Short mmCIF file of C-alpha atoms in Angstrom, two decimals:
data_model
loop_
_atom_site.label_atom_id
_atom_site.label_comp_id
_atom_site.label_asym_id
_atom_site.label_seq_id
_atom_site.Cartn_x
_atom_site.Cartn_y
_atom_site.Cartn_z
CA MET Z 644 42.95 16.83 -8.39
CA LYS Z 645 44.81 19.36 -6.22
CA PRO Z 646 41.78 21.21 -4.88
CA THR Z 647 42.03 24.81 -3.82
CA THR Z 648 42.27 25.25 -0.08
CA PHE Z 649 40.00 27.73 1.61
CA PRO Z 650 41.38 29.76 4.53
CA GLY Z 651 38.10 31.54 5.36
CA GLY Z 652 37.56 35.24 5.65
CA PRO Z 653 35.07 37.79 4.37
CA ALA Z 654 36.20 37.93 0.71
CA PRO Z 655 33.18 36.82 -1.38
CA MET Z 656 35.21 36.40 -4.56
CA VAL Z 657 37.60 33.99 -2.85
CA ALA Z 658 34.68 31.98 -1.47
CA ASN Z 659 32.91 31.85 -4.85
CA THR Z 660 36.09 30.74 -6.60
CA TRP Z 661 36.58 27.99 -4.04
CA VAL Z 662 32.96 26.79 -4.45
CA LYS Z 663 33.32 26.70 -8.24
CA ASP Z 664 36.54 24.70 -7.91
CA MET Z 665 34.80 22.18 -5.64
CA GLU Z 666 31.86 21.86 -8.04
CA LYS Z 667 34.25 21.19 -10.91
CA ILE Z 668 35.83 18.36 -8.94
CA PHE Z 669 32.41 16.93 -8.03
CA ARG Z 670 31.47 16.78 -11.71
CA ALA Z 671 34.59 14.68 -12.38
CA LEU Z 672 34.30 12.48 -9.28
CA PRO Z 673 30.75 11.41 -8.64
CA CYS Z 674 30.05 10.94 -4.96
CA ILE Z 675 27.15 11.04 -2.53
CA GLU Z 676 26.10 14.26 -0.80
CA ARG Z 677 27.79 13.52 2.53
CA GLN Z 678 31.06 12.78 0.73
CA LYS Z 679 30.88 16.14 -1.05
CA VAL Z 680 30.58 17.92 2.29
CA THR Z 681 33.41 15.87 3.79
CA PHE Z 682 35.72 16.45 0.84
CA ALA Z 683 34.96 20.16 0.57
CA THR Z 684 35.55 20.80 4.26
CA PHE Z 685 38.76 18.77 4.13
CA THR Z 686 40.19 21.64 2.07
CA PHE Z 687 39.50 24.16 4.83
CA ASN Z 688 42.38 25.61 6.82
CA ASP Z 689 42.94 28.48 9.24
CA ASN Z 690 39.73 30.40 10.05
CA ALA Z 691 37.59 28.22 7.80
CA GLN Z 692 38.64 25.09 9.64
CA GLU Z 693 37.84 26.65 13.01
CA TRP Z 694 34.46 27.83 11.73
CA TRP Z 695 33.66 24.35 10.44
CA LEU Z 696 34.57 22.66 13.72
CA LEU Z 697 32.26 25.04 15.61
CA THR Z 698 29.49 24.59 13.03
CA GLN Z 699 29.66 20.79 13.28
CA GLU Z 700 29.06 21.00 17.02
CA LYS Z 701 25.73 22.73 16.35
CA GLU Z 702 24.46 20.89 13.29
CA ASP Z 703 25.04 17.72 11.28
CA ILE Z 704 25.26 19.01 7.71
CA VAL Z 705 24.94 16.14 5.24
CA THR Z 706 23.95 17.70 1.92
CA LYS Z 707 25.81 20.04 -0.37
CA ALA Z 708 22.77 22.32 -0.57
CA ARG Z 709 22.59 22.72 3.22
CA PHE Z 710 26.35 23.16 3.42
CA LEU Z 711 26.25 25.99 0.88
CA GLU Z 712 23.35 27.62 2.72
CA VAL Z 713 25.32 27.64 5.97
CA PHE Z 714 28.60 28.51 4.22
CA TYR Z 715 27.24 31.62 2.51
#
């Protein structure tokens, strides 16, 4: 599928494009909510990866809806 990687940062357009790319993949590959979060965060690198590691220490995010809430 070659998903877009997400480096993090304050650019809303980049974040929205990444979310739309992930949603397109999820429509093609049905999976449970936890798998969506795992797959999406697998594409993180740089600042996004560091943010996610810190976020996981505070909260166990298991649904796409909660992930998007925290992400935005």
